[in-house]
Amino acid sequence: MLAQLLDDRHAAMWQSVLYGVTGGSGDIVEVAASQIGNVGGRPYWSWYGFSGRVEWCACFVSWCANECGYIEAGAVPKFAACSAGVQWFKSAGLWHDRGYEPQPGDIVFFDWGGDGGADHVGIVESCDGSTVHTIEGNTSDSCARRSYRVGSASILRYGTPLY
């Protein structure tokens, strides 16, 4: 009976019971979409606690997660450096390679230089099987939508929140 309860088809129920998270991944996408057009990132880096402008892509992702209650619930980490987000998702076993087909609300990490390190982060808005559509903070110093080919060399990997 325990094996049946732990089956993957009951994952959403356990997430709700254990973490109190019931809204699903669409919540973070909705919050991120409401911020499109923000320039400079002040609401996100100041919320994080910085007194002046910093590279704010991770602050944006964290701010969106916080607005949904996901940080308090332990579904997404609060992070201001991409490397810290990467470590959290890796240690939680929620780290997927670039061939994975992402779901709305997944966190996408980018490697612009091809050196294996995370240089940028955003939120997956949707994926149609060939193109990943994202919402990102600090992309040309604003919140904006972007699109990438599934499997793009610019995509480092994906973190799947504990929704």
CSV table of N, CA, C and O in Angstrom, one decimal, residues 25-142:
chain,number,residue,atom,x,y,z
A,25,SER,N,2.4,25.4,-11.2
A,25,SER,CA,3.5,26.2,-11.8
A,25,SER,C,3.0,27.4,-12.6
A,25,SER,O,3.7,28.3,-12.9
A,26,GLY,N,1.7,27.5,-12.9
A,26,GLY,CA,1.2,28.6,-13.7
A,26,GLY,C,1.2,29.9,-12.9
A,26,GLY,O,1.3,31.0,-13.4
A,27,ASP,N,1.2,29.8,-11.5
A,27,ASP,CA,1.2,31.0,-10.7
A,27,ASP,C,2.5,31.8,-10.9
A,27,ASP,O,2.4,33.0,-11.1
A,28,ILE,N,3.6,31.2,-11.0
A,28,ILE,CA,4.9,31.9,-11.1
A,28,ILE,C,5.0,32.5,-12.5
A,28,ILE,O,5.5,33.6,-12.7
A,29,VAL,N,4.4,31.8,-13.5
A,29,VAL,CA,4.4,32.4,-14.9
A,29,VAL,C,3.5,33.6,-14.9
A,29,VAL,O,3.9,34.6,-15.5
A,30,GLU,N,2.4,33.5,-14.3
A,30,GLU,CA,1.5,34.7,-14.3
A,30,GLU,C,2.1,35.9,-13.6
A,30,GLU,O,2.0,37.0,-14.1
A,31,VAL,N,2.8,35.7,-12.5
A,31,VAL,CA,3.5,36.8,-11.8
A,31,VAL,C,4.6,37.4,-12.7
A,31,VAL,O,4.7,38.6,-12.8
A,32,ALA,N,5.4,36.5,-13.3
A,32,ALA,CA,6.5,37.0,-14.2
A,32,ALA,C,5.9,37.8,-15.3
A,32,ALA,O,6.4,38.8,-15.7
A,33,ALA,N,4.8,37.3,-15.9
A,33,ALA,CA,4.2,38.0,-17.1
A,33,ALA,C,3.7,39.4,-16.7
A,33,ALA,O,3.8,40.3,-17.5
A,34,SER,N,3.3,39.5,-15.5
A,34,SER,CA,2.8,40.8,-15.0
A,34,SER,C,3.9,41.8,-14.9
A,34,SER,O,3.6,43.0,-14.8
A,35,GLN,N,5.1,41.4,-14.9
A,35,GLN,CA,6.3,42.3,-14.7
A,35,GLN,C,6.9,42.7,-16.1
A,35,GLN,O,7.9,43.5,-16.1
A,36,ILE,N,6.5,42.1,-17.2
A,36,ILE,CA,7.1,42.4,-18.5
A,36,ILE,C,7.0,43.9,-18.7
A,36,ILE,O,6.0,44.6,-18.5
A,37,GLY,N,8.2,44.4,-19.1
A,37,GLY,CA,8.3,45.9,-19.4
A,37,GLY,C,9.0,46.6,-18.3
A,37,GLY,O,9.5,47.7,-18.5
A,38,ASN,N,9.2,46.0,-17.1
A,38,ASN,CA,9.9,46.7,-16.0
A,38,ASN,C,11.4,46.9,-16.5
A,38,ASN,O,12.0,45.9,-17.0
A,39,VAL,N,11.9,48.0,-16.3
A,39,VAL,CA,13.3,48.3,-16.7
A,39,VAL,C,14.1,48.7,-15.5
A,39,VAL,O,13.6,49.4,-14.6
A,40,GLY,N,15.3,48.1,-15.4
A,40,GLY,CA,16.2,48.4,-14.3
A,40,GLY,C,16.2,47.5,-13.1
A,40,GLY,O,17.1,47.4,-12.4
A,41,GLY,N,15.1,46.8,-12.9
A,41,GLY,CA,15.0,45.8,-11.9
A,41,GLY,C,14.9,46.2,-10.4
A,41,GLY,O,15.1,45.4,-9.5
A,42,ARG,N,14.8,47.5,-10.2
A,42,ARG,CA,14.8,48.0,-8.8
A,42,ARG,C,13.8,47.2,-7.8
A,42,ARG,O,14.2,46.8,-6.7
A,43,PRO,N,12.6,46.9,-8.2
A,43,PRO,CA,11.7,46.1,-7.3
A,43,PRO,C,12.3,44.8,-6.8
A,43,PRO,O,12.1,44.4,-5.7
A,44,TYR,N,13.1,44.2,-7.7
A,44,TYR,CA,13.6,42.8,-7.4
A,44,TYR,C,14.9,42.8,-6.6
A,44,TYR,O,15.0,42.2,-5.6
A,45,TRP,N,15.9,43.6,-7.1
A,45,TRP,CA,17.1,43.7,-6.3
A,45,TRP,C,17.0,44.4,-5.0
A,45,TRP,O,17.6,44.0,-4.0
A,46,SER,N,16.1,45.4,-4.9
A,46,SER,CA,15.9,46.0,-3.6
A,46,SER,C,15.1,45.1,-2.6
A,46,SER,O,15.4,45.1,-1.4
A,47,TRP,N,14.1,44.4,-3.1
A,47,TRP,CA,13.4,43.4,-2.3
A,47,TRP,C,14.4,42.4,-1.8
A,47,TRP,O,14.3,42.0,-0.6
A,48,TYR,N,15.4,42.0,-2.5
A,48,TYR,CA,16.4,41.0,-2.1
A,48,TYR,C,17.3,41.6,-1.0
A,48,TYR,O,17.8,40.8,-0.2
A,49,GLY,N,17.4,42.9,-0.9
A,49,GLY,CA,18.2,43.5,0.1
A,49,GLY,C,19.4,44.3,-0.4
A,49,GLY,O,20.2,44.8,0.4
A,50,PHE,N,19.6,44.4,-1.7
A,50,PHE,CA,20.7,45.2,-2.2
A,50,PHE,C,20.3,46.6,-2.2
A,50,PHE,O,19.2,47.0,-2.5
A,51,SER,N,21.3,47.5,-1.9
A,51,SER,CA,21.0,48.9,-1.8
A,51,SER,C,21.3,49.6,-3.1
A,51,SER,O,20.9,50.8,-3.3
A,52,GLY,N,21.9,48.9,-4.1
A,52,GLY,CA,22.2,49.4,-5.4
A,52,GLY,C,22.0,48.4,-6.4
A,52,GLY,O,21.9,47.2,-6.1
A,53,ARG,N,21.9,48.8,-7.7
A,53,ARG,CA,21.7,47.8,-8.8
A,53,ARG,C,22.8,46.7,-8.8
A,53,ARG,O,24.0,47.0,-8.7
A,54,VAL,N,22.3,45.5,-9.0
A,54,VAL,CA,23.2,44.3,-9.3
A,54,VAL,C,22.6,43.6,-10.5
A,54,VAL,O,21.5,44.0,-11.0
A,55,GLU,N,23.4,42.6,-11.0
A,55,GLU,CA,22.8,41.8,-12.0
A,55,GLU,C,21.6,41.1,-11.4
A,55,GLU,O,21.8,40.4,-10.4
A,56,TRP,N,20.4,41.3,-11.9
A,56,TRP,CA,19.2,41.0,-11.2
A,56,TRP,C,18.3,39.8,-11.7
A,56,TRP,O,17.2,39.6,-11.3
A,57,CYS,N,18.8,39.0,-12.7
A,57,CYS,CA,18.0,38.0,-13.2
A,57,CYS,C,17.6,37.0,-12.2
A,57,CYS,O,16.4,36.6,-12.1
A,58,ALA,N,18.5,36.6,-11.3
A,58,ALA,CA,18.1,35.6,-10.2
A,58,ALA,C,17.2,36.3,-9.1
A,58,ALA,O,16.3,35.6,-8.6
A,59,CYS,N,17.5,37.6,-8.9
A,59,CYS,CA,16.6,38.3,-7.9
A,59,CYS,C,15.2,38.3,-8.5
A,59,CYS,O,14.2,38.2,-7.7
A,60,PHE,N,15.0,38.5,-9.8
A,60,PHE,CA,13.7,38.5,-10.4
A,60,PHE,C,13.0,37.1,-10.3
A,60,PHE,O,11.8,37.1,-9.8
A,61,VAL,N,13.7,36.1,-10.5
A,61,VAL,CA,13.1,34.7,-10.4
A,61,VAL,C,12.7,34.5,-8.9
A,61,VAL,O,11.6,34.0,-8.6
A,62,SER,N,13.6,34.9,-8.0
A,62,SER,CA,13.3,34.7,-6.6
A,62,SER,C,12.1,35.5,-6.2
A,62,SER,O,11.2,35.1,-5.4
A,63,TRP,N,12.0,36.8,-6.6
A,63,TRP,CA,10.9,37.7,-6.3
A,63,TRP,C,9.6,37.1,-6.8
A,63,TRP,O,8.6,37.0,-6.0
A,64,CYS,N,9.6,36.6,-8.0
A,64,CYS,CA,8.4,35.9,-8.6
A,64,CYS,C,8.0,34.7,-7.7
A,64,CYS,O,6.8,34.6,-7.4
A,65,ALA,N,8.9,33.9,-7.3
A,65,ALA,CA,8.7,32.7,-6.5
A,65,ALA,C,8.1,33.2,-5.1
A,65,ALA,O,7.2,32.5,-4.6
A,66,ASN,N,8.7,34.2,-4.6
A,66,ASN,CA,8.2,34.7,-3.3
A,66,ASN,C,6.8,35.2,-3.4
A,66,ASN,O,6.0,35.0,-2.4
A,67,GLU,N,6.4,35.9,-4.5
A,67,GLU,CA,5.1,36.4,-4.6
A,67,GLU,C,4.0,35.3,-4.6
A,67,GLU,O,2.9,35.5,-4.3
A,68,CYS,N,4.4,34.1,-5.0
A,68,CYS,CA,3.5,32.9,-5.0
A,68,CYS,C,3.6,32.1,-3.7
A,68,CYS,O,2.9,31.1,-3.6
A,69,GLY,N,4.5,32.5,-2.8
A,69,GLY,CA,4.6,31.7,-1.6
A,69,GLY,C,5.5,30.5,-1.7
A,69,GLY,O,5.6,29.7,-0.8
A,70,TYR,N,6.2,30.4,-2.9
A,70,TYR,CA,7.0,29.2,-3.1
A,70,TYR,C,8.3,29.2,-2.3
A,70,TYR,O,8.8,28.1,-2.1
A,71,ILE,N,8.9,30.3,-2.0
A,71,ILE,CA,10.1,30.3,-1.2
A,71,ILE,C,9.8,29.8,0.2
A,71,ILE,O,10.5,28.9,0.7
A,72,GLU,N,8.8,30.4,0.8
A,72,GLU,CA,8.4,30.0,2.2
A,72,GLU,C,8.0,28.5,2.2
A,72,GLU,O,8.3,27.8,3.2
A,73,ALA,N,7.4,28.0,1.1
A,73,ALA,CA,7.0,26.6,1.1
A,73,ALA,C,8.2,25.6,0.8
A,73,ALA,O,8.0,24.4,0.8
A,74,GLY,N,9.3,26.2,0.4
A,74,GLY,CA,10.5,25.4,0.0
A,74,GLY,C,10.4,24.8,-1.4
A,74,GLY,O,11.2,23.9,-1.7
A,75,ALA,N,9.6,25.4,-2.2
A,75,ALA,CA,9.4,24.9,-3.6
A,75,ALA,C,10.5,25.4,-4.5
A,75,ALA,O,10.9,24.8,-5.5
A,76,VAL,N,11.0,26.6,-4.2
A,76,VAL,CA,12.0,27.3,-5.0
A,76,VAL,C,13.0,28.0,-4.0
A,76,VAL,O,12.5,28.5,-3.0
A,77,PRO,N,14.3,28.0,-4.2
A,77,PRO,CA,15.2,28.7,-3.3
A,77,PRO,C,15.1,30.2,-3.5
A,77,PRO,O,14.8,30.7,-4.6
A,78,LYS,N,15.5,31.0,-2.5
A,78,LYS,CA,15.8,32.4,-2.7
A,78,LYS,C,17.2,32.5,-3.0
A,78,LYS,O,18.1,32.1,-2.3
A,79,PHE,N,17.5,33.0,-4.2
A,79,PHE,CA,18.9,33.1,-4.7
A,79,PHE,C,19.1,34.4,-5.5
A,79,PHE,O,18.3,34.8,-6.2
A,80,ALA,N,20.3,35.0,-5.3
A,80,ALA,CA,20.7,36.2,-6.1
A,80,ALA,C,21.8,35.9,-7.1
A,80,ALA,O,22.1,36.7,-8.0
A,81,ALA,N,22.4,34.7,-6.9
A,81,ALA,CA,23.5,34.3,-7.9
A,81,ALA,C,23.0,33.0,-8.5
A,81,ALA,O,22.5,32.1,-7.9
A,82,CYS,N,23.2,32.9,-9.8
A,82,CYS,CA,22.7,31.8,-10.6
A,82,CYS,C,23.4,30.5,-10.0
A,82,CYS,O,22.7,29.5,-9.9
A,83,SER,N,24.6,30.6,-9.6
A,83,SER,CA,25.3,29.4,-9.1
A,83,SER,C,24.6,28.8,-7.9
A,83,SER,O,24.6,27.6,-7.7
A,84,ALA,N,24.1,29.7,-7.0
A,84,ALA,CA,23.4,29.2,-5.8
A,84,ALA,C,22.1,28.5,-6.2
A,84,ALA,O,21.7,27.5,-5.6
A,85,GLY,N,21.4,29.0,-7.2
A,85,GLY,CA,20.2,28.3,-7.7
A,85,GLY,C,20.5,27.0,-8.3
A,85,GLY,O,19.8,26.0,-8.0
A,86,VAL,N,21.6,26.9,-9.1
A,86,VAL,CA,22.0,25.6,-9.7
A,86,VAL,C,22.3,24.6,-8.6
A,86,VAL,O,21.8,23.5,-8.6
A,87,GLN,N,23.0,25.0,-7.5
A,87,GLN,CA,23.4,24.1,-6.4
A,87,GLN,C,22.1,23.6,-5.7
A,87,GLN,O,22.1,22.4,-5.4
A,88,TRP,N,21.2,24.4,-5.5
A,88,TRP,CA,19.9,24.0,-4.8
A,88,TRP,C,19.2,23.0,-5.6
A,88,TRP,O,18.8,21.9,-5.1
A,89,PHE,N,19.0,23.2,-6.9
A,89,PHE,CA,18.3,22.3,-7.8
A,89,PHE,C,19.0,21.0,-7.9
A,89,PHE,O,18.5,19.9,-7.9
A,90,LYS,N,20.4,21.1,-8.0
A,90,LYS,CA,21.2,19.8,-8.1
A,90,LYS,C,21.0,19.0,-6.8
A,90,LYS,O,20.8,17.8,-6.9
A,91,SER,N,21.2,19.7,-5.7
A,91,SER,CA,21.2,18.9,-4.4
A,91,SER,C,19.8,18.4,-4.1
A,91,SER,O,19.7,17.4,-3.4
A,92,ALA,N,18.8,19.0,-4.7
A,92,ALA,CA,17.4,18.5,-4.5
A,92,ALA,C,17.0,17.4,-5.5
A,92,ALA,O,15.9,16.9,-5.4
A,93,GLY,N,17.9,17.1,-6.4
A,93,GLY,CA,17.7,16.1,-7.4
A,93,GLY,C,16.6,16.6,-8.4
A,93,GLY,O,15.9,15.8,-9.0
A,94,LEU,N,16.6,17.9,-8.6
A,94,LEU,CA,15.6,18.5,-9.5
A,94,LEU,C,16.2,19.2,-10.7
A,94,LEU,O,15.8,20.2,-11.2
A,95,TRP,N,17.3,18.6,-11.2
A,95,TRP,CA,18.2,19.2,-12.2
A,95,TRP,C,18.0,18.4,-13.5
A,95,TRP,O,18.3,17.2,-13.5
A,96,HIS,N,17.6,19.0,-14.6
A,96,HIS,CA,17.4,18.3,-15.9
A,96,HIS,C,18.3,18.9,-17.0
A,96,HIS,O,18.5,20.1,-17.1
A,97,ASP,N,18.8,18.0,-17.9
A,97,ASP,CA,19.6,18.4,-19.0
A,97,ASP,C,18.8,19.2,-20.0
A,97,ASP,O,17.6,19.2,-20.0
A,98,ARG,N,19.6,19.8,-21.0
A,98,ARG,CA,18.9,20.7,-21.9
A,98,ARG,C,18.0,19.9,-22.9
A,98,ARG,O,17.2,20.5,-23.6
A,99,GLY,N,18.1,18.6,-23.0
A,99,GLY,CA,17.2,17.8,-23.8
A,99,GLY,C,15.8,17.6,-23.2
A,99,GLY,O,14.9,17.1,-23.9
A,100,TYR,N,15.7,17.9,-21.9
A,100,TYR,CA,14.4,17.7,-21.2
A,100,TYR,C,13.4,18.7,-21.8
A,100,TYR,O,13.8,19.8,-22.2
A,101,GLU,N,12.2,18.3,-22.0
A,101,GLU,CA,11.1,19.2,-22.5
A,101,GLU,C,10.5,19.9,-21.2
A,101,GLU,O,9.8,19.3,-20.5
A,102,PRO,N,10.9,21.2,-21.1
A,102,PRO,CA,10.4,21.9,-19.9
A,102,PRO,C,8.9,22.2,-19.8
A,102,PRO,O,8.2,22.3,-20.8
A,103,GLN,N,8.5,22.4,-18.6
A,103,GLN,CA,7.1,22.7,-18.3
A,103,GLN,C,7.0,24.1,-17.8
A,103,GLN,O,7.9,24.7,-17.3
A,104,PRO,N,5.8,24.7,-18.0
A,104,PRO,CA,5.6,26.1,-17.5
A,104,PRO,C,5.9,26.2,-16.0
A,104,PRO,O,5.5,25.3,-15.2
A,105,GLY,N,6.7,27.2,-15.6
A,105,GLY,CA,7.1,27.4,-14.3
A,105,GLY,C,8.5,26.8,-13.9
A,105,GLY,O,9.1,27.0,-12.9
A,106,ASP,N,9.0,25.9,-14.8
A,106,ASP,CA,10.4,25.4,-14.6
A,106,ASP,C,11.4,26.6,-14.7
A,106,ASP,O,11.1,27.7,-15.3
A,107,ILE,N,12.5,26.5,-14.0
A,107,ILE,CA,13.5,27.5,-14.0
A,107,ILE,C,14.6,27.1,-15.0
A,107,ILE,O,15.2,26.0,-14.9
A,108,VAL,N,14.9,28.0,-15.9
A,108,VAL,CA,15.9,27.7,-16.9
A,108,VAL,C,17.2,28.5,-16.7
A,108,VAL,O,17.1,29.7,-16.4
A,109,PHE,N,18.3,27.8,-16.7
A,109,PHE,CA,19.6,28.4,-16.5
A,109,PHE,C,20.3,28.4,-17.8
A,109,PHE,O,20.3,27.4,-18.6
A,110,PHE,N,21.0,29.5,-18.1
A,110,PHE,CA,21.7,29.7,-19.4
A,110,PHE,C,23.2,29.8,-19.2
A,110,PHE,O,23.7,30.2,-18.1
A,111,ASP,N,23.9,29.3,-20.2
A,111,ASP,CA,25.4,29.3,-20.2
A,111,ASP,C,25.8,30.1,-21.5
A,111,ASP,O,25.9,29.4,-22.5
A,112,TRP,N,26.0,31.4,-21.4
A,112,TRP,CA,26.3,32.1,-22.6
A,112,TRP,C,27.7,31.8,-23.2
A,112,TRP,O,27.9,31.9,-24.4
A,113,GLY,N,28.6,31.6,-22.3
A,113,GLY,CA,30.0,31.4,-22.8
A,113,GLY,C,30.4,30.0,-23.1
A,113,GLY,O,31.5,29.7,-23.6
A,114,GLY,N,29.5,29.0,-22.9
A,114,GLY,CA,29.9,27.6,-23.2
A,114,GLY,C,30.9,27.0,-22.2
A,114,GLY,O,31.5,26.0,-22.6
A,115,ASP,N,31.0,27.6,-21.0
A,115,ASP,CA,32.0,27.1,-20.1
A,115,ASP,C,31.4,26.2,-19.0
A,115,ASP,O,32.1,25.7,-18.1
A,116,GLY,N,30.2,25.9,-19.1
A,116,GLY,CA,29.5,25.0,-18.1
A,116,GLY,C,29.0,25.7,-16.9
A,116,GLY,O,28.4,25.0,-16.0
A,117,GLY,N,29.1,27.0,-16.8
A,117,GLY,CA,28.7,27.7,-15.7
A,117,GLY,C,27.4,28.5,-16.0
A,117,GLY,O,27.1,28.8,-17.2
A,118,ALA,N,26.5,28.7,-15.0
A,118,ALA,CA,25.3,29.5,-15.2
A,118,ALA,C,25.6,31.0,-15.2
A,118,ALA,O,26.1,31.5,-14.3
A,119,ASP,N,25.2,31.6,-16.3
A,119,ASP,CA,25.4,33.1,-16.5
A,119,ASP,C,24.1,33.9,-16.4
A,119,ASP,O,24.1,35.1,-16.3
A,120,HIS,N,22.9,33.2,-16.5
A,120,HIS,CA,21.6,33.9,-16.5
A,120,HIS,C,20.6,32.9,-16.2
A,120,HIS,O,20.8,31.7,-16.3
A,121,VAL,N,19.4,33.4,-15.7
A,121,VAL,CA,18.3,32.5,-15.3
A,121,VAL,C,17.0,33.1,-15.7
A,121,VAL,O,16.9,34.4,-15.7
A,122,GLY,N,16.0,32.3,-16.0
A,122,GLY,CA,14.6,32.8,-16.3
A,122,GLY,C,13.6,31.8,-15.9
A,122,GLY,O,13.9,30.7,-15.4
A,123,ILE,N,12.4,32.1,-16.3
A,123,ILE,CA,11.2,31.2,-16.0
A,123,ILE,C,10.6,30.7,-17.3
A,123,ILE,O,10.4,31.5,-18.2
A,124,VAL,N,10.4,29.4,-17.4
A,124,VAL,CA,9.8,28.9,-18.6
A,124,VAL,C,8.3,29.3,-18.6
A,124,VAL,O,7.6,29.0,-17.7
A,125,GLU,N,7.9,29.9,-19.7
A,125,GLU,CA,6.5,30.3,-19.8
A,125,GLU,C,5.7,29.1,-20.5
A,125,GLU,O,4.6,28.8,-20.2
A,126,SER,N,6.3,28.5,-21.6
A,126,SER,CA,5.7,27.4,-22.3
A,126,SER,C,6.8,26.8,-23.2
A,126,SER,O,7.9,27.3,-23.3
A,127,CYS,N,6.4,25.6,-23.7
A,127,CYS,CA,7.3,24.9,-24.6
A,127,CYS,C,6.4,24.1,-25.5
A,127,CYS,O,5.5,23.4,-25.1
A,128,ASP,N,6.6,24.3,-26.8
A,128,ASP,CA,5.7,23.6,-27.8
A,128,ASP,C,6.4,22.4,-28.4
A,128,ASP,O,5.9,21.9,-29.4
A,129,GLY,N,7.5,21.9,-27.8
A,129,GLY,CA,8.2,20.7,-28.3
A,129,GLY,C,9.4,21.1,-29.1
A,129,GLY,O,10.4,20.3,-29.2
A,130,SER,N,9.4,22.3,-29.7
A,130,SER,CA,10.6,22.7,-30.5
A,130,SER,C,11.2,24.0,-30.0
A,130,SER,O,12.4,24.3,-30.2
A,131,THR,N,10.3,24.8,-29.3
A,131,THR,CA,10.8,26.1,-28.9
A,131,THR,C,10.4,26.3,-27.4
A,131,THR,O,9.3,26.0,-27.0
A,132,VAL,N,11.4,26.8,-26.6
A,132,VAL,CA,11.1,27.1,-25.2
A,132,VAL,C,10.9,28.6,-25.2
A,132,VAL,O,11.7,29.4,-25.6
A,133,HIS,N,9.8,29.0,-24.6
A,133,HIS,CA,9.4,30.4,-24.4
A,133,HIS,C,9.6,30.8,-22.9
A,133,HIS,O,9.1,30.1,-22.1
A,134,THR,N,10.3,31.8,-22.7
A,134,THR,CA,10.7,32.2,-21.3
A,134,THR,C,10.3,33.6,-21.0
A,134,THR,O,10.0,34.4,-21.9
A,135,ILE,N,10.3,33.9,-19.7
A,135,ILE,CA,10.2,35.3,-19.2
A,135,ILE,C,11.4,35.5,-18.3
A,135,ILE,O,11.7,34.7,-17.4
A,136,GLU,N,12.2,36.5,-18.6
A,136,GLU,CA,13.4,36.7,-18.0
A,136,GLU,C,13.5,38.2,-17.4
A,136,GLU,O,13.0,39.1,-18.1
A,137,GLY,N,14.2,38.3,-16.3
A,137,GLY,CA,14.6,39.6,-15.8
A,137,GLY,C,16.0,39.9,-16.2
A,137,GLY,O,16.8,38.9,-16.4
A,138,ASN,N,16.3,41.1,-16.3
A,138,ASN,CA,17.7,41.6,-16.6
A,138,ASN,C,18.1,41.0,-18.0
A,138,ASN,O,19.3,40.7,-18.2
A,139,THR,N,17.2,41.0,-18.9
A,139,THR,CA,17.5,40.7,-20.3
A,139,THR,C,17.5,42.1,-21.0
A,139,THR,O,16.4,42.7,-21.1
A,140,SER,N,18.6,42.6,-21.4
A,140,SER,CA,18.7,44.0,-21.9
A,140,SER,C,18.2,45.0,-20.8
A,140,SER,O,17.5,45.9,-21.1
A,141,ASP,N,18.4,44.7,-19.5
A,141,ASP,CA,18.1,45.5,-18.4
A,141,ASP,C,16.6,45.6,-18.2
A,141,ASP,O,16.1,46.6,-17.7
A,142,SER,N,15.8,44.6,-18.7
A,142,SER,CA,14.3,44.7,-18.5
A,142,SER,C,13.8,43.3,-18.4
A,142,SER,O,14.5,42.3,-18.5
